[in-house]
PDB file of C-alpha atoms in Angstrom:
ATOM      1  CA  MET G   1     -16.753  -2.347 -20.547  1.00  0.00           C
ATOM      2  CA  VAL G   2     -15.039  -4.243 -23.189  1.00  0.00           C
ATOM      3  CA  SER G   3     -12.546  -1.419 -24.159  1.00  0.00           C
ATOM      4  CA  LEU G   4     -11.827  -0.839 -20.335  1.00  0.00           C
ATOM      5  CA  LEU G   5     -10.563  -4.598 -20.075  1.00  0.00           C
ATOM      6  CA  VAL G   6      -8.704  -4.317 -23.635  1.00  0.00           C
ATOM      7  CA  ASP G   7      -6.910  -1.100 -22.197  1.00  0.00           C
ATOM      8  CA  ALA G   8      -6.129  -2.788 -19.076  1.00  0.00           C
ATOM      9  CA  VAL G   9      -4.773  -6.073 -20.674  1.00  0.00           C
ATOM     10  CA  GLU G  10      -2.753  -3.857 -23.221  1.00  0.00           C
ATOM     11  CA  SER G  11      -1.470  -1.986 -19.952  1.00  0.00           C
ATOM     12  CA  CYS G  12      -0.413  -5.096 -18.274  1.00  0.00           C
ATOM     13  CA  CYS G  13       1.447  -6.234 -21.418  1.00  0.00           C
ATOM     14  CA  GLY G  14       3.123  -3.055 -21.544  1.00  0.00           C
ATOM     15  CA  ALA G  15       4.310  -3.024 -18.017  1.00  0.00           C
ATOM     16  CA  MET G  16       5.414  -6.753 -18.394  1.00  0.00           C
ATOM     17  CA  GLU G  17       7.226  -5.921 -21.707  1.00  0.00           C
ATOM     18  CA  SER G  18       9.127  -3.208 -20.293  1.00  0.00           C
ATOM     19  CA  GLY G  19       9.813  -4.919 -16.888  1.00  0.00           C
ATOM     20  CA  HIS G  20      11.086  -7.816 -18.661  1.00  0.00           C
ATOM     21  CA  LYS G  21      13.622  -5.571 -20.510  1.00  0.00           C
ATOM     22  CA  ARG G  22      14.725  -3.918 -17.602  1.00  0.00           C
ATOM     23  CA  TRP G  23      15.136  -7.346 -15.641  1.00  0.00           C
ATOM     24  CA  LEU G  24      17.234  -8.533 -18.659  1.00  0.00           C
ATOM     25  CA  GLU G  25      19.394  -5.416 -18.605  1.00  0.00           C
ATOM     26  CA  ALA G  26      19.918  -5.645 -14.870  1.00  0.00           C
ATOM     27  CA  GLN G  27      20.822  -9.512 -15.249  1.00  0.00           C
ATOM     28  CA  GLU G  28      23.377  -8.562 -17.933  1.00  0.00           C
ATOM     29  CA  GLU G  29      24.795  -6.148 -15.639  1.00  0.00           C
ATOM     30  CA  VAL G  30      24.806  -8.732 -12.686  1.00  0.00           C
ATOM     31  CA  TYR G  31      26.725 -11.180 -14.827  1.00  0.00           C
ATOM     32  CA  ARG G  32      29.093  -8.720 -15.880  1.00  0.00           C
ATOM     33  CA  HIS G  33      29.897  -7.706 -12.717  1.00  0.00           C
ATOM     34  CA  TRP G  34      30.036 -11.437 -11.233  1.00  0.00           C
ATOM     35  CA  LEU G  35      31.857 -13.193 -13.911  1.00  0.00           C
ATOM     36  CA  TRP G  36      34.076 -10.281 -15.377  1.00  0.00           C
ATOM     37  CA  PRO G  37      36.369 -10.614 -12.026  1.00  0.00           C
ATOM     38  CA  LEU G  38      36.928 -14.388 -11.968  1.00  0.00           C
ATOM     39  CA  PRO G  39      40.358 -14.980 -10.845  1.00  0.00           C
ATOM     40  CA  PRO G  40      42.533 -12.283 -12.272  1.00  0.00           C
ATOM     41  CA  SER G  41      45.928 -13.371 -12.862  1.00  0.00           C
ATOM     42  CA  PHE G  42      47.335 -10.523 -11.029  1.00  0.00           C
ATOM     43  CA  ALA G  43      47.042  -8.999  -7.635  1.00  0.00           C
ATOM     44  CA  LEU G  44      44.204  -6.418  -7.560  1.00  0.00           C
ATOM     45  CA  SER G  45      44.771  -3.102  -6.089  1.00  0.00           C
ATOM     46  CA  LYS G  46      42.580  -1.986  -2.940  1.00  0.00           C
ATOM     47  CA  GLY G  47      40.793   0.490  -5.029  1.00  0.00           C
ATOM     48  CA  GLU G  48      40.073  -2.062  -7.983  1.00  0.00           C
ATOM     49  CA  MET G  49      38.691  -4.366  -5.283  1.00  0.00           C
ATOM     50  CA  GLU G  50      36.378  -2.028  -3.927  1.00  0.00           C
ATOM     51  CA  ARG G  51      34.985  -1.169  -7.519  1.00  0.00           C
ATOM     52  CA  ARG G  52      34.361  -4.564  -8.235  1.00  0.00           C
ATOM     53  CA  VAL G  53      32.558  -5.191  -4.966  1.00  0.00           C
ATOM     54  CA  ASP G  54      30.400  -2.182  -5.321  1.00  0.00           C
ATOM     55  CA  GLY G  55      29.710  -2.987  -8.931  1.00  0.00           C
ATOM     56  CA  SER G  56      28.442  -6.088  -7.803  1.00  0.00           C
ATOM     57  CA  LEU G  57      26.297  -4.688  -5.025  1.00  0.00           C
ATOM     58  CA  LEU G  58      25.096  -2.143  -7.406  1.00  0.00           C
ATOM     59  CA  ALA G  59      23.986  -4.900  -9.878  1.00  0.00           C
ATOM     60  CA  GLY G  60      22.064  -6.746  -7.430  1.00  0.00           C
ATOM     61  CA  ALA G  61      20.397  -3.529  -6.297  1.00  0.00           C
ATOM     62  CA  ALA G  62      19.286  -2.903 -10.002  1.00  0.00           C
ATOM     63  CA  LEU G  63      17.654  -6.413  -9.906  1.00  0.00           C
ATOM     64  CA  TRP G  64      15.608  -5.637  -7.033  1.00  0.00           C
ATOM     65  CA  GLN G  65      14.711  -2.242  -8.636  1.00  0.00           C
ATOM     66  CA  ALA G  66      13.714  -3.610 -11.887  1.00  0.00           C
ATOM     67  CA  GLN G  67      11.146  -6.037 -10.041  1.00  0.00           C
ATOM     68  CA  ALA G  68       9.895  -3.229  -8.055  1.00  0.00           C
ATOM     69  CA  ASP G  69       9.377  -0.941 -10.923  1.00  0.00           C
ATOM     70  CA  THR G  70       7.391  -3.649 -12.930  1.00  0.00           C
ATOM     71  CA  GLN G  71       5.195  -4.419  -9.774  1.00  0.00           C
ATOM     72  CA  ARG G  72       4.420  -0.473  -9.516  1.00  0.00           C
ATOM     73  CA  GLU G  73       3.423  -0.368 -13.359  1.00  0.00           C
ATOM     74  CA  LEU G  74       1.227  -3.369 -12.913  1.00  0.00           C
ATOM     75  CA  MET G  75      -0.447  -1.758  -9.831  1.00  0.00           C
ATOM     76  CA  LEU G  76      -0.765   1.489 -11.715  1.00  0.00           C
ATOM     77  CA  ALA G  77      -2.450  -0.346 -14.655  1.00  0.00           C
ATOM     78  CA  VAL G  78      -4.898  -2.218 -12.006  1.00  0.00           C
ATOM     79  CA  GLU G  79      -5.593   0.942  -9.973  1.00  0.00           C
ATOM     80  CA  LYS G  80      -6.587   2.773 -13.469  1.00  0.00           C
ATOM     81  CA  LEU G  81      -8.840  -0.386 -14.262  1.00  0.00           C
ATOM     82  CA  TRP G  82     -10.558  -0.146 -10.928  1.00  0.00           C
ATOM     83  CA  LEU G  83     -11.172   3.674 -11.260  1.00  0.00           C
ATOM     84  CA  GLU G  84     -12.423   3.369 -14.729  1.00  0.00           C
ATOM     85  CA  MET G  85     -15.009   0.352 -13.880  1.00  0.00           C
ATOM     86  CA  GLY G  86     -16.137   2.461 -10.813  1.00  0.00           C
ATOM     87  CA  ARG G  87     -16.976   5.331 -13.186  1.00  0.00           C
ATOM     88  CA  ASN G  88     -18.379   2.802 -15.628  1.00  0.00           C
ATOM     89  CA  LEU G  89     -20.736   1.725 -13.370  1.00  0.00           C
ATOM     90  CA  GLN G  90     -21.741   5.025 -11.616  1.00  0.00           C
ATOM     91  CA  GLN G  91     -22.634   6.148 -15.337  1.00  0.00           C
ATOM     92  CA  GLN G  92     -24.827   2.973 -15.775  1.00  0.00           C
ATOM     93  CA  LEU G  93     -26.942   4.043 -12.615  1.00  0.00           C
ATOM     94  CA  PRO G  94     -30.127   5.580 -13.432  1.00  0.00           C
ATOM     95  CA  ASP G  95     -30.606   9.380 -12.814  1.00  0.00           C
ATOM     96  CA  GLY G  96     -32.197  10.175  -9.605  1.00  0.00           C
ATOM     97  CA  ASP G  97     -31.889  10.541  -5.892  1.00  0.00           C
ATOM     98  CA  ALA G  98     -33.928   7.374  -4.934  1.00  0.00           C
ATOM     99  CA  ALA G  99     -32.733   5.854  -1.776  1.00  0.00           C
ATOM    100  CA  PRO G 100     -31.566   2.524  -3.349  1.00  0.00           C
ATOM    101  CA  ILE G 101     -29.713   4.205  -6.298  1.00  0.00           C
ATOM    102  CA  ALA G 102     -28.091   7.017  -3.885  1.00  0.00           C
ATOM    103  CA  VAL G 103     -26.895   4.155  -1.714  1.00  0.00           C
ATOM    104  CA  MET G 104     -25.362   2.500  -4.630  1.00  0.00           C
ATOM    105  CA  ARG G 105     -23.794   5.502  -5.647  1.00  0.00           C
ATOM    106  CA  ARG G 106     -22.166   6.294  -2.441  1.00  0.00           C
ATOM    107  CA  ALA G 107     -21.100   2.805  -2.159  1.00  0.00           C
ATOM    108  CA  LEU G 108     -19.369   2.909  -5.448  1.00  0.00           C
ATOM    109  CA  GLU G 109     -17.674   6.544  -4.548  1.00  0.00           C
ATOM    110  CA  VAL G 110     -16.375   5.142  -1.375  1.00  0.00           C
ATOM    111  CA  GLY G 111     -14.921   1.812  -2.865  1.00  0.00           C
ATOM    112  CA  CYS G 112     -13.350   3.778  -5.662  1.00  0.00           C
ATOM    113  CA  ALA G 113     -11.622   6.035  -3.371  1.00  0.00           C
ATOM    114  CA  SER G 114     -10.662   3.709  -0.688  1.00  0.00           C
ATOM    115  CA  GLY G 115      -9.324   1.261  -3.380  1.00  0.00           C
ATOM    116  CA  ALA G 116      -7.389   3.872  -5.077  1.00  0.00           C
ATOM    117  CA  ALA G 117      -6.044   5.148  -1.587  1.00  0.00           C
ATOM    118  CA  LEU G 118      -4.888   1.710  -0.618  1.00  0.00           C
ATOM    119  CA  SER G 119      -3.347   1.107  -4.034  1.00  0.00           C
ATOM    120  CA  THR G 120      -1.479   4.495  -3.840  1.00  0.00           C
ATOM    121  CA  ALA G 121      -0.284   3.706  -0.385  1.00  0.00           C
ATOM    122  CA  SER G 122       0.907   0.053  -1.419  1.00  0.00           C
ATOM    123  CA  ARG G 123       2.744   1.672  -4.384  1.00  0.00           C
ATOM    124  CA  GLN G 124       4.441   4.220  -2.293  1.00  0.00           C
ATOM    125  CA  ALA G 125       5.410   1.795   0.361  1.00  0.00           C
ATOM    126  CA  GLY G 126       6.739  -0.506  -2.271  1.00  0.00           C
ATOM    127  CA  HIS G 127       8.696   2.173  -4.240  1.00  0.00           C
ATOM    128  CA  PHE G 128      10.199   3.577  -0.653  1.00  0.00           C
ATOM    129  CA  ALA G 129      11.498  -0.068   0.239  1.00  0.00           C
ATOM    130  CA  ALA G 130      12.726  -0.866  -3.134  1.00  0.00           C
ATOM    131  CA  THR G 131      14.686   2.386  -3.398  1.00  0.00           C
ATOM    132  CA  ASN G 132      15.831   2.613   0.122  1.00  0.00           C
ATOM    133  CA  PHE G 133      16.550  -1.063   0.887  1.00  0.00           C
ATOM    134  CA  SER G 134      18.126  -2.039  -2.669  1.00  0.00           C
ATOM    135  CA  GLY G 135      21.237   0.154  -1.590  1.00  0.00           C
ATOM    136  CA  THR G 136      21.463  -1.277   1.898  1.00  0.00           C
ATOM    137  CA  PRO G 137      24.160  -3.854   0.980  1.00  0.00           C
ATOM    138  CA  LEU G 138      26.212  -1.264  -0.665  1.00  0.00           C
ATOM    139  CA  LYS G 139      26.044   1.130   2.072  1.00  0.00           C
ATOM    140  CA  ALA G 140      26.902  -1.857   4.556  1.00  0.00           C
ATOM    141  CA  ALA G 141      29.924  -2.638   2.584  1.00  0.00           C
ATOM    142  CA  ARG G 142      31.043   0.845   2.599  1.00  0.00           C
ATOM    143  CA  ASP G 143      30.475   1.222   6.181  1.00  0.00           C
ATOM    144  CA  VAL G 144      32.571  -1.855   6.928  1.00  0.00           C
ATOM    145  CA  ARG G 145      35.335  -0.518   4.890  1.00  0.00           C
ATOM    146  CA  LYS G 146      35.289   2.805   6.738  1.00  0.00           C
ATOM    147  CA  ALA G 147      35.242   0.913  10.246  1.00  0.00           C
ATOM    148  CA  LEU G 148      38.353  -1.282   8.972  1.00  0.00           C
ATOM    149  CA  MET G 149      40.218   2.023   7.843  1.00  0.00           C
ATOM    150  CA  GLN G 150      39.688   3.547  11.178  1.00  0.00           C
ATOM    151  CA  ARG G 151      41.099   0.704  12.982  1.00  0.00           C
TER     152      ARG G 151
END
């Protein structure tokens, strides 16, 4: 049981470390896009202005994605711990089909399966939201440009 907890803590630490690295890289990108275009001493072309706006919006999406990736990795670590603890508890049950033991075994199986299913659904919903909604501001900006050009 101790090794399960040690593995879980190591997984969480690894997820936090890689998440922190992604977060810092995304922040660097944001600052580069937000600070680099500060008042230029020359007029910007339409294309350059669009590139700067799009770059800033993409950098913001990268921040959101870095956070979502870290959350997903932590959920995976917790899911793995949940399943391993369930298996460990099942192995500790005595052999036999006596009513109390069979009931406990079934309860553990149902609990592990439902916990894993809920975790998977949560991870998938979070991943969908992060990947699809993080790009929404950029899509909106491009749609506005397209609408303005059609006028």
